[in-house]
CSV table of C-alpha atoms in Angstrom, one decimal:
chain,number,residue,atom,x,y,z
A,1,UNK,CA,0.0,0.0,0.0
A,2,UNK,CA,1.4,3.3,-1.0
A,3,UNK,CA,2.0,5.7,1.8
A,4,UNK,CA,0.1,9.0,1.7
A,5,UNK,CA,2.1,12.2,2.2
A,6,UNK,CA,0.2,15.4,3.1
A,7,UNK,CA,1.7,18.7,2.0
A,8,UNK,CA,0.0,21.9,3.1
A,9,UNK,CA,1.1,25.2,1.7
A,10,UNK,CA,-0.2,28.7,2.3
A,11,UNK,CA,-0.9,30.7,-0.8
A,12,UNK,CA,-1.9,34.0,0.9
A,13,UNK,CA,0.0,37.1,1.4
A,14,UNK,CA,-0.5,38.6,4.9
A,15,UNK,CA,-2.9,36.0,6.1
A,16,UNK,CA,-6.7,36.4,5.8
A,17,UNK,CA,-9.8,34.9,7.2
A,18,UNK,CA,-10.6,31.6,5.7
A,19,UNK,CA,-13.9,31.2,3.9
A,20,UNK,CA,-16.3,28.3,4.1
A,21,UNK,CA,-16.2,27.9,0.3
A,22,UNK,CA,-13.8,25.2,-1.0
A,23,UNK,CA,-13.0,23.7,-4.3
A,24,UNK,CA,-11.6,20.1,-4.6
A,25,UNK,CA,-9.1,19.6,-7.3
A,26,UNK,CA,-6.7,17.0,-8.7
A,27,UNK,CA,-3.5,17.1,-10.8
A,28,UNK,CA,-0.8,14.7,-11.9
A,29,UNK,CA,-0.2,11.9,-14.3
A,30,UNK,CA,-2.5,9.0,-13.2
A,31,UNK,CA,0.2,6.5,-14.3
A,32,UNK,CA,2.9,8.2,-12.1
A,33,UNK,CA,1.4,10.3,-9.3
A,34,UNK,CA,-1.9,11.9,-8.5
A,35,UNK,CA,-2.2,14.9,-6.3
A,36,UNK,CA,-5.5,15.8,-4.7
A,37,UNK,CA,-6.2,19.0,-2.9
A,38,UNK,CA,-8.6,21.7,-1.7
A,39,UNK,CA,-8.7,25.4,-2.5
A,40,UNK,CA,-10.1,27.5,0.3
A,41,UNK,CA,-11.7,30.6,-1.1
A,42,UNK,CA,-12.6,34.0,0.5
A,43,UNK,CA,-16.3,34.4,1.3
A,44,UNK,CA,-16.5,37.3,-1.1
A,45,UNK,CA,-15.7,35.0,-4.0
A,46,UNK,CA,-18.3,32.3,-3.4
A,47,UNK,CA,-20.7,33.9,-5.9
A,48,UNK,CA,-18.0,33.9,-8.5
A,49,UNK,CA,-17.4,30.2,-7.9
A,50,UNK,CA,-21.0,29.3,-8.4
A,51,UNK,CA,-21.2,31.3,-11.7
A,52,UNK,CA,-23.1,34.3,-10.4
A,53,UNK,CA,-20.4,36.9,-10.9
A,54,UNK,CA,-20.9,39.7,-13.4
A,55,UNK,CA,-19.4,39.9,-16.8
A,56,UNK,CA,-18.0,43.4,-16.8
A,57,UNK,CA,-14.5,44.6,-16.0
A,58,UNK,CA,-15.8,47.2,-13.6
A,59,UNK,CA,-16.1,44.7,-10.7
A,60,UNK,CA,-14.0,45.7,-7.7
A,61,UNK,CA,-11.8,43.1,-6.1
A,62,UNK,CA,-12.8,41.8,-2.6
A,63,UNK,CA,-11.9,43.9,0.4
A,64,UNK,CA,-9.7,41.1,1.8
A,65,UNK,CA,-6.8,40.6,-0.6
A,66,UNK,CA,-4.5,37.7,-1.4
A,67,UNK,CA,-1.6,37.3,-3.7
A,68,UNK,CA,-3.1,34.0,-5.1
A,69,UNK,CA,-5.9,33.9,-7.7
A,70,UNK,CA,-7.7,31.0,-9.4
A,71,UNK,CA,-9.1,31.1,-12.9
A,72,UNK,CA,-12.2,28.9,-12.9
A,73,UNK,CA,-13.7,26.9,-15.8
A,74,UNK,CA,-10.9,27.5,-18.3
A,75,UNK,CA,-12.0,25.7,-21.5
A,76,UNK,CA,-10.0,22.7,-22.5
A,77,UNK,CA,-9.5,24.2,-26.0
A,78,UNK,CA,-7.3,26.9,-24.4
A,79,UNK,CA,-3.8,25.5,-24.2
A,80,UNK,CA,-1.1,26.5,-21.8
A,81,UNK,CA,0.5,28.6,-24.5
A,82,UNK,CA,-2.8,30.4,-25.1
A,83,UNK,CA,-3.2,30.9,-21.3
A,84,UNK,CA,0.2,32.5,-21.0
A,85,UNK,CA,-0.5,34.8,-23.9
A,86,UNK,CA,-3.8,35.8,-22.2
A,87,UNK,CA,-2.0,36.8,-19.0
A,88,UNK,CA,1.1,38.2,-20.8
A,89,UNK,CA,0.4,41.8,-19.6
A,90,UNK,CA,1.1,40.7,-16.0
A,91,UNK,CA,3.9,38.2,-16.5
A,92,UNK,CA,6.4,40.4,-14.7
A,93,UNK,CA,4.2,40.3,-11.6
A,94,UNK,CA,3.5,36.5,-11.7
A,95,UNK,CA,5.6,34.1,-9.6
A,96,UNK,CA,4.0,30.7,-10.3
A,97,UNK,CA,1.2,29.3,-12.6
A,98,UNK,CA,-0.2,25.8,-11.9
A,99,UNK,CA,-2.7,23.8,-14.0
A,100,UNK,CA,-5.2,21.8,-12.0
A,101,UNK,CA,-8.7,20.4,-12.6
A,102,UNK,CA,-11.8,19.3,-10.9
A,103,UNK,CA,-14.4,16.7,-11.9
A,104,UNK,CA,-15.9,18.8,-14.6
A,105,UNK,CA,-15.2,17.6,-18.2
A,106,UNK,CA,-13.7,19.8,-20.9
A,107,UNK,CA,-12.4,22.4,-18.5
A,108,UNK,CA,-9.6,23.0,-16.0
A,109,UNK,CA,-8.4,25.6,-13.5
A,110,UNK,CA,-5.3,27.8,-13.3
A,111,UNK,CA,-3.8,28.7,-9.9
A,112,UNK,CA,-1.7,31.9,-10.2
A,113,UNK,CA,0.5,33.3,-7.5
A,114,UNK,CA,1.5,36.9,-7.8
A,115,UNK,CA,4.5,38.7,-6.3
A,116,UNK,CA,2.3,41.2,-4.4
A,117,UNK,CA,-1.3,41.6,-3.3
A,118,UNK,CA,-1.5,44.9,-5.4
A,119,UNK,CA,-0.6,43.0,-8.5
A,120,UNK,CA,-3.3,40.3,-7.8
A,121,UNK,CA,-5.9,43.0,-7.2
A,122,UNK,CA,-5.0,44.8,-10.4
A,123,UNK,CA,-5.2,41.5,-12.3
A,124,UNK,CA,-8.6,40.8,-10.8
A,125,UNK,CA,-9.9,44.3,-11.8
A,126,UNK,CA,-8.6,44.0,-15.4
A,127,UNK,CA,-9.5,40.4,-16.2
A,128,UNK,CA,-12.6,39.6,-14.2
A,129,UNK,CA,-15.3,38.8,-16.8
A,130,UNK,CA,-13.0,39.2,-19.8
A,131,UNK,CA,-13.5,36.7,-22.7
A,132,UNK,CA,-10.5,34.5,-23.4
A,133,UNK,CA,-10.8,35.3,-27.1
A,134,UNK,CA,-13.0,37.4,-29.3
A,135,UNK,CA,-14.3,34.4,-31.3
A,136,UNK,CA,-16.0,32.9,-28.2
A,137,UNK,CA,-17.4,35.8,-26.2
A,138,UNK,CA,-19.4,33.5,-23.9
A,139,UNK,CA,-16.3,31.9,-22.4
A,140,UNK,CA,-15.2,34.5,-19.9
A,141,UNK,CA,-12.5,34.6,-17.3
A,142,UNK,CA,-13.9,34.0,-13.8
A,143,UNK,CA,-11.5,34.8,-10.9
A,144,UNK,CA,-11.6,34.0,-7.2
A,145,UNK,CA,-9.2,34.9,-4.4
A,146,UNK,CA,-7.6,31.8,-2.7
A,147,UNK,CA,-6.9,31.9,1.0
A,148,UNK,CA,-5.1,28.6,1.3
A,149,UNK,CA,-4.2,25.5,-0.8
A,150,UNK,CA,-4.0,22.0,0.7
A,151,UNK,CA,-2.6,19.1,-1.3
A,152,UNK,CA,-2.3,15.4,-0.6
A,153,UNK,CA,-0.1,13.1,-2.8
A,154,UNK,CA,-0.6,9.4,-3.3
A,155,UNK,CA,3.1,8.6,-3.5
A,156,UNK,CA,5.8,9.4,-0.9
A,157,UNK,CA,7.5,12.6,-1.9
A,158,UNK,CA,11.2,13.3,-1.2
A,159,UNK,CA,11.1,16.5,0.8
A,160,UNK,CA,14.2,18.7,1.3
A,161,UNK,CA,15.9,18.9,4.6
A,162,UNK,CA,14.4,21.4,7.1
A,163,UNK,CA,15.4,25.0,6.6
A,164,UNK,CA,16.4,24.2,3.0
A,165,UNK,CA,14.7,25.2,-0.2
A,166,UNK,CA,16.0,23.2,-3.1
A,167,UNK,CA,15.4,24.8,-6.5
A,168,UNK,CA,14.0,22.5,-9.1
A,169,UNK,CA,15.5,22.2,-12.6
A,170,UNK,CA,13.7,23.1,-15.8
A,171,UNK,CA,13.6,20.0,-18.0
A,172,UNK,CA,13.9,22.1,-21.2
A,173,UNK,CA,16.8,24.4,-20.5
A,174,UNK,CA,18.2,22.5,-17.5
A,175,UNK,CA,18.5,25.7,-15.5
A,176,UNK,CA,17.4,26.2,-12.0
A,177,UNK,CA,13.9,27.6,-11.6
A,178,UNK,CA,13.8,30.6,-9.3
A,179,UNK,CA,10.3,32.1,-8.7
A,180,UNK,CA,11.9,35.4,-7.8
A,181,UNK,CA,13.4,35.7,-11.3
A,182,UNK,CA,11.1,33.9,-13.8
A,183,UNK,CA,7.6,32.7,-14.1
A,184,UNK,CA,7.2,29.0,-13.2
A,185,UNK,CA,4.5,27.0,-15.0
A,186,UNK,CA,3.4,23.7,-13.5
A,187,UNK,CA,1.3,21.8,-16.0
A,188,UNK,CA,-1.4,19.1,-15.3
A,189,UNK,CA,1.1,16.3,-14.7
A,190,UNK,CA,2.8,18.4,-11.9
A,191,UNK,CA,6.0,18.9,-14.0
A,192,UNK,CA,7.2,22.5,-13.8
A,193,UNK,CA,9.1,24.5,-16.4
A,194,UNK,CA,10.0,28.1,-17.1
A,195,UNK,CA,7.1,29.8,-18.7
A,196,UNK,CA,9.3,31.0,-21.7
A,197,UNK,CA,10.8,27.5,-22.2
A,198,UNK,CA,7.4,25.8,-22.3
A,199,UNK,CA,6.2,28.4,-24.7
A,200,UNK,CA,8.9,27.3,-27.2
A,201,UNK,CA,7.7,23.7,-26.8
A,202,UNK,CA,5.1,23.6,-29.5
A,203,UNK,CA,3.7,20.2,-28.7
A,204,UNK,CA,0.7,19.9,-26.4
A,205,UNK,CA,2.2,17.1,-24.3
A,206,UNK,CA,4.7,17.2,-21.4
A,207,UNK,CA,8.3,17.1,-22.5
A,208,UNK,CA,9.1,14.8,-19.6
A,209,UNK,CA,6.3,12.2,-19.2
A,210,UNK,CA,4.4,12.8,-22.5
A,211,UNK,CA,1.2,13.5,-20.6
A,212,UNK,CA,-1.1,16.2,-21.8
A,213,UNK,CA,-0.4,19.7,-20.5
A,214,UNK,CA,-4.1,20.5,-20.2
A,215,UNK,CA,-7.2,18.2,-20.1
A,216,UNK,CA,-8.2,16.9,-23.4
A,217,UNK,CA,-11.7,17.7,-24.7
A,218,UNK,CA,-14.0,14.7,-24.5
A,219,UNK,CA,-17.3,14.1,-26.1
A,220,UNK,CA,-20.1,14.9,-23.8
A,221,UNK,CA,-22.1,11.6,-24.3
A,222,UNK,CA,-25.0,10.9,-22.1
A,223,UNK,CA,-27.9,8.5,-21.9
A,224,UNK,CA,-30.9,10.0,-23.7
A,225,UNK,CA,-33.2,8.8,-20.9
A,226,UNK,CA,-31.4,9.2,-17.6
A,227,UNK,CA,-28.4,11.4,-18.7
A,228,UNK,CA,-26.0,9.0,-17.2
A,229,UNK,CA,-22.4,9.0,-18.5
A,230,UNK,CA,-21.4,5.5,-17.5
A,231,UNK,CA,-21.6,2.3,-19.6
A,232,UNK,CA,-23.1,3.9,-22.7
A,233,UNK,CA,-24.2,2.0,-25.7
A,234,UNK,CA,-25.2,3.5,-29.1
A,235,UNK,CA,-27.6,1.8,-31.5
A,236,UNK,CA,-26.0,1.1,-34.8
A,237,UNK,CA,-29.2,1.6,-36.7
A,238,UNK,CA,-30.7,4.9,-35.4
A,239,UNK,CA,-27.9,6.3,-33.2
A,240,UNK,CA,-29.8,6.2,-29.9
A,241,UNK,CA,-27.5,6.4,-26.9
A,242,UNK,CA,-28.6,4.5,-23.8
A,243,UNK,CA,-27.0,3.2,-20.6
A,244,UNK,CA,-26.1,-0.5,-19.9
A,245,UNK,CA,-28.3,-3.0,-18.1
A,246,UNK,CA,-26.4,-2.5,-14.9
A,247,UNK,CA,-27.0,1.3,-14.8
A,248,UNK,CA,-30.6,2.0,-16.1
A,249,UNK,CA,-31.0,-0.6,-18.9
A,250,UNK,CA,-32.2,2.1,-21.3
A,251,UNK,CA,-30.2,0.6,-24.2
A,252,UNK,CA,-32.0,-2.8,-23.8
A,253,UNK,CA,-35.3,-0.9,-23.4
A,254,UNK,CA,-34.6,0.7,-26.7
A,255,UNK,CA,-34.1,-2.7,-28.3
A,256,UNK,CA,-37.5,-3.9,-26.8
A,257,UNK,CA,-39.3,-0.9,-28.3
A,258,UNK,CA,-37.7,-0.8,-31.7
A,259,UNK,CA,-36.1,-4.3,-32.2
A,260,UNK,CA,-32.8,-2.7,-33.1
A,261,UNK,CA,-30.6,-5.6,-32.1
A,262,UNK,CA,-27.1,-4.2,-32.7
A,263,UNK,CA,-25.5,-1.6,-30.4
A,264,UNK,CA,-21.9,-0.6,-29.8
A,265,UNK,CA,-20.3,0.3,-26.5
A,266,UNK,CA,-18.8,3.7,-26.5
A,267,UNK,CA,-15.1,3.7,-25.7
A,268,UNK,CA,-14.0,0.2,-26.8
A,269,UNK,CA,-16.2,-0.3,-30.0
A,270,UNK,CA,-17.6,-3.7,-28.9
A,271,UNK,CA,-20.8,-4.6,-30.7
A,272,UNK,CA,-23.5,-6.5,-28.9
A,273,UNK,CA,-26.2,-8.6,-30.6
A,274,UNK,CA,-29.4,-8.7,-28.5
A,275,UNK,CA,-30.9,-11.5,-30.6
A,276,UNK,CA,-27.9,-13.8,-30.4
A,277,UNK,CA,-27.0,-12.5,-26.9
A,278,UNK,CA,-23.3,-12.3,-27.7
A,279,UNK,CA,-20.7,-9.9,-29.1
A,280,UNK,CA,-20.4,-9.6,-32.9
A,281,UNK,CA,-17.7,-6.9,-33.1
A,282,UNK,CA,-15.3,-9.3,-34.8
A,283,UNK,CA,-17.4,-9.2,-38.0
A,284,UNK,CA,-15.3,-7.8,-40.9
A,285,UNK,CA,-16.4,-6.5,-44.2
A,286,UNK,CA,-15.4,-8.5,-47.3
A,287,UNK,CA,-13.5,-6.3,-49.8
A,288,UNK,CA,-14.9,-8.3,-52.7
A,289,UNK,CA,-18.6,-8.2,-52.3
A,290,UNK,CA,-19.0,-5.8,-49.3
A,291,UNK,CA,-20.7,-8.5,-47.2
A,292,UNK,CA,-20.0,-9.0,-43.6
A,293,UNK,CA,-17.9,-12.0,-42.5
A,294,UNK,CA,-16.3,-13.1,-39.3
A,295,UNK,CA,-12.6,-12.4,-39.0
A,296,UNK,CA,-10.4,-15.5,-38.6
A,297,UNK,CA,-9.2,-16.2,-35.1
A,298,UNK,CA,-5.8,-17.7,-34.5
A,299,UNK,CA,-7.1,-20.8,-32.9
A,300,UNK,CA,-9.7,-21.6,-35.7
A,301,UNK,CA,-8.4,-23.8,-38.5
A,302,UNK,CA,-11.6,-25.4,-39.8
A,303,UNK,CA,-12.6,-23.6,-43.0
A,304,UNK,CA,-16.0,-25.2,-43.2
A,305,UNK,CA,-16.9,-24.0,-39.7
A,306,UNK,CA,-15.7,-20.6,-40.7
A,307,UNK,CA,-17.8,-20.6,-43.9
A,308,UNK,CA,-20.9,-21.8,-42.0
A,309,UNK,CA,-20.5,-19.1,-39.4
A,310,UNK,CA,-19.9,-16.5,-42.2
A,311,UNK,CA,-23.1,-17.6,-43.9
A,312,UNK,CA,-25.0,-17.7,-40.6
A,313,UNK,CA,-23.9,-14.2,-39.6
A,314,UNK,CA,-24.5,-12.9,-43.1
A,315,UNK,CA,-28.0,-14.3,-43.2
A,316,UNK,CA,-28.7,-13.0,-39.7
A,317,UNK,CA,-27.5,-9.6,-40.5
A,318,UNK,CA,-29.4,-9.5,-43.8
A,319,UNK,CA,-32.6,-10.6,-42.1
A,320,UNK,CA,-32.2,-8.0,-39.4
A,321,UNK,CA,-31.6,-5.3,-41.9
A,322,UNK,CA,-34.5,-6.4,-44.1
A,323,UNK,CA,-36.8,-6.4,-41.0
A,324,UNK,CA,-35.5,-3.0,-40.0
A,325,UNK,CA,-36.1,-1.7,-43.5
A,326,UNK,CA,-39.6,-3.0,-43.6
A,327,UNK,CA,-40.3,-1.7,-40.1
A,328,UNK,CA,-39.0,1.8,-41.1
A,329,UNK,CA,-40.9,1.8,-44.3
A,330,UNK,CA,-44.1,0.9,-42.5
A,331,UNK,CA,-43.5,3.5,-39.9
A,332,UNK,CA,-42.7,6.1,-42.6
A,333,UNK,CA,-45.9,5.2,-44.5
A,334,UNK,CA,-48.0,5.4,-41.4
A,335,UNK,CA,-46.4,8.7,-40.5
A,336,UNK,CA,-47.0,10.1,-44.0
A,337,UNK,CA,-50.6,8.9,-44.0
A,338,UNK,CA,-51.2,10.4,-40.6
A,339,UNK,CA,-49.5,13.7,-41.6
A,340,UNK,CA,-51.6,13.7,-44.8
A,341,UNK,CA,-54.8,13.3,-42.9
A,342,UNK,CA,-53.7,16.0,-40.4
A,343,UNK,CA,-52.8,18.3,-43.3
A,344,UNK,CA,-56.2,17.7,-45.0
A,345,UNK,CA,-58.0,18.3,-41.7
A,346,UNK,CA,-56.0,21.4,-41.1
A,347,UNK,CA,-56.8,22.7,-44.6
A,348,UNK,CA,-60.5,22.1,-44.0
A,349,UNK,CA,-60.3,23.9,-40.7
A,350,UNK,CA,-58.3,26.7,-42.4
A,351,UNK,CA,-60.9,27.0,-45.2
A,352,UNK,CA,-63.7,27.1,-42.6
A,353,UNK,CA,-61.9,29.7,-40.6
A,354,UNK,CA,-61.3,31.8,-43.7
A,355,UNK,CA,-65.0,31.6,-44.6
A,356,UNK,CA,-66.0,32.5,-41.1
A,357,UNK,CA,-63.6,35.4,-41.1
A,358,UNK,CA,-65.0,36.7,-44.4
A,359,UNK,CA,-68.5,36.4,-43.1
A,360,UNK,CA,-67.6,38.2,-40.0
A,361,UNK,CA,-65.9,40.9,-42.0
A,362,UNK,CA,-69.1,41.4,-44.0
A,363,UNK,CA,-71.1,41.4,-40.9
A,364,UNK,CA,-68.8,44.0,-39.4
A,365,UNK,CA,-69.0,46.2,-42.5
A,366,UNK,CA,-72.9,46.0,-42.4
A,367,UNK,CA,-72.9,46.7,-38.7
A,368,UNK,CA,-70.5,49.6,-39.1
A,369,UNK,CA,-72.8,51.2,-41.7
A,370,UNK,CA,-75.8,50.6,-39.5
A,371,UNK,CA,-73.9,52.0,-36.6
A,372,UNK,CA,-73.1,55.2,-38.6
A,373,UNK,CA,-76.7,55.6,-39.7
A,374,UNK,CA,-77.9,55.0,-36.1
A,375,UNK,CA,-75.4,57.6,-34.9
A,376,UNK,CA,-76.8,60.1,-37.4
A,377,UNK,CA,-80.3,59.3,-36.4
A,378,UNK,CA,-79.4,59.7,-32.8
A,379,UNK,CA,-77.8,63.1,-33.5
A,380,UNK,CA,-80.9,64.2,-35.5
A,381,UNK,CA,-83.3,63.0,-32.8
A,382,UNK,CA,-81.1,64.6,-30.1
A,383,UNK,CA,-81.4,67.9,-32.0
A,384,UNK,CA,-85.2,67.5,-32.4
A,385,UNK,CA,-85.5,66.7,-28.7
A,386,UNK,CA,-83.6,69.8,-27.8
A,387,UNK,CA,-85.8,71.9,-30.0
A,388,UNK,CA,-89.0,70.3,-28.7
A,389,UNK,CA,-87.8,70.8,-25.1
A,390,UNK,CA,-87.2,74.5,-25.9
A,391,UNK,CA,-90.7,74.8,-27.5
A,392,UNK,CA,-92.2,72.9,-24.5
A,393,UNK,CA,-90.6,75.4,-22.2
A,394,UNK,CA,-92.0,78.3,-24.2
A,395,UNK,CA,-95.4,76.7,-24.4
A,396,UNK,CA,-95.4,76.2,-20.6
A,397,UNK,CA,-94.5,79.9,-20.1
A,398,UNK,CA,-97.3,80.9,-22.5
A,399,UNK,CA,-99.8,78.6,-20.8
A,400,UNK,CA,-98.9,80.1,-17.4
A,401,UNK,CA,-99.5,83.6,-18.9
A,402,UNK,CA,-102.8,82.5,-20.5
A,403,UNK,CA,-104.0,81.0,-17.3
A,404,UNK,CA,-103.3,84.2,-15.5
A,405,UNK,CA,-105.1,86.2,-18.2
A,406,UNK,CA,-108.0,83.8,-18.1
A,407,UNK,CA,-108.4,84.2,-14.3
A,408,UNK,CA,-108.4,88.0,-14.7
A,409,UNK,CA,-110.9,87.8,-17.5
A,410,UNK,CA,-113.2,85.5,-15.5
A,411,UNK,CA,-113.1,87.9,-12.5
A,412,UNK,CA,-113.9,90.8,-14.8
A,413,UNK,CA,-116.6,88.8,-16.5
A,414,UNK,CA,-118.2,88.1,-13.1
A,415,UNK,CA,-118.2,91.8,-12.2
A,416,UNK,CA,-119.7,92.6,-15.6
A,417,UNK,CA,-122.4,90.0,-15.1
A,418,UNK,CA,-123.3,91.5,-11.8
A,419,UNK,CA,-123.5,95.0,-13.4
A,420,UNK,CA,-125.6,93.6,-16.3
A,421,UNK,CA,-128.0,92.2,-13.8
A,422,UNK,CA,-128.5,95.5,-12.1
A,423,UNK,CA,-128.9,97.2,-15.5
A,424,UNK,CA,-131.5,94.7,-16.5
A,425,UNK,CA,-133.5,95.5,-13.3
A,426,UNK,CA,-133.3,99.1,-14.0
A,427,UNK,CA,-134.4,98.6,-17.6
A,428,UNK,CA,-137.3,96.5,-16.5
A,429,UNK,CA,-138.4,99.2,-14.0
A,430,UNK,CA,-138.0,101.8,-16.7
A,431,UNK,CA,-140.0,99.8,-19.1
A,432,UNK,CA,-142.6,99.2,-16.5
A,433,UNK,CA,-142.8,103.0,-15.8
A,434,UNK,CA,-143.0,103.8,-19.5
A,435,UNK,CA,-145.7,101.2,-20.1
A,436,UNK,CA,-147.7,102.5,-17.1
A,437,UNK,CA,-147.3,106.0,-18.5
A,438,UNK,CA,-148.7,105.0,-21.9
A,439,UNK,CA,-151.6,103.1,-20.3
A,440,UNK,CA,-152.4,106.1,-18.2
A,441,UNK,CA,-152.3,108.4,-21.2
A,442,UNK,CA,-154.6,106.2,-23.1
A,443,UNK,CA,-157.1,105.7,-20.3
A,444,UNK,CA,-160.3,107.7,-19.8
A,445,UNK,CA,-159.6,108.1,-16.2
A,446,UNK,CA,-156.4,109.9,-17.0
A,447,UNK,CA,-157.1,112.9,-14.9
A,448,UNK,CA,-158.3,111.0,-12.0
A,449,UNK,CA,-155.3,108.7,-12.1
A,450,UNK,CA,-152.9,111.6,-12.5
A,451,UNK,CA,-154.4,113.5,-9.6
A,452,UNK,CA,-155.1,110.4,-7.5
A,453,UNK,CA,-152.9,108.6,-5.2
A,454,UNK,CA,-152.4,104.9,-4.9
A,455,UNK,CA,-151.5,103.5,-1.5
A,456,UNK,CA,-150.1,100.0,-1.4
A,457,UNK,CA,-147.9,98.1,1.0
A,458,UNK,CA,-144.3,98.0,0.1
A,459,UNK,CA,-142.6,94.6,-0.1
A,460,UNK,CA,-139.2,94.0,1.2
A,461,UNK,CA,-137.9,93.2,-2.3
A,462,UNK,CA,-139.3,96.3,-3.9
A,463,UNK,CA,-137.9,98.4,-1.1
A,464,UNK,CA,-134.5,96.8,-1.5
A,465,UNK,CA,-134.7,97.4,-5.2
A,466,UNK,CA,-135.6,101.0,-4.8
A,467,UNK,CA,-132.9,101.5,-2.3
A,468,UNK,CA,-130.4,100.1,-4.7
A,469,UNK,CA,-131.7,102.3,-7.5
A,470,UNK,CA,-131.5,105.3,-5.2
A,471,UNK,CA,-128.0,104.4,-4.2
A,472,UNK,CA,-127.0,104.2,-7.9
A,473,UNK,CA,-128.7,107.5,-8.8
């Protein structure tokens, strides 16, 4: 059992409070030595680690400073040479650059130690949220301040004696690497070089162990059902990617649903036949007729058995391909028929909707004309009502005046009737007197009547009448 050696190194300047945010990382050549560790971040940088930091350059660095920064989520397409060109403006202020990675595919991290806290703060202010290149503006530089770095190696490491600091040697120029003079670049396999020396090495692998300098980009294959990345199988007929039977069994479920019997395991190109329940990846294609045959194995010497197996596999593959062709043709015909029916139905609905829209437009036009006519009628009727109201008011005033005149006339008429009654009585008395005078003049006893006196009792009515006549005269 390999002994474990723990190496703790502080990457801060003048100390600093340790944050609760940590990032686990790993580095080293897995065939030689693997180094695991933890990055302790300042609390102000937790949002940047979780991808919530802003994209502008105007973000101010945290109040608590450190001389160590970590570039998160560097794309794997960005090589060490490209990374050094990206930070070239601050090379004179950089002591050490280290390439590390976490469990995320197609990306890595870069741990940069500066000569002073001011240089680290200036680098943060200038590069936070800056795109790595103009062709991919979405891939931006996300920086966090690191308070402490803890590493643990799987193999025993030869440590220098106490109170000694042995300078390592650059494998390219064979000169001692002094951080106080040059930039030291430690790539993913933990081998360190001068930054300028490694820039001259145009290859993307380590000059010492031939391991990659930065993580290689891998295909992001996942199960189409459960998104698992383990034990993936791809269907050779339709390209469906599913997980193995010991994960979720979605590749086998795809075979049950579609009867696609051939699938290939991603990574080792082994082909599995669900019908024969065995591997058939040793089938080779004949150059003469293009048919599939089984490749000869060293231990097989019987040509007849080989021919029979060739015919069996050829027949099996032909039958499977024919069945798949028929199944796809039937499915295509059903889909085309269904789509044709749906298109006809949609056309009918569209025509009906167009007719309805036209009818509604006609109705709207008629209603609009009727509305305009009704509005004109309403305006005319409103004017007539206003005129009639004015006339009604005038008629009411006139009626009041006529009623007042009528009352006065009636009172005057009553007074005149009373006066006429009195005049009629006077005329009657006068006529009576005249008639009496004529009768007396015509009578033989005229002298006696003239000289005589007639005494008769006076009635109350006659006395009242005479009194009235006297009063009038």
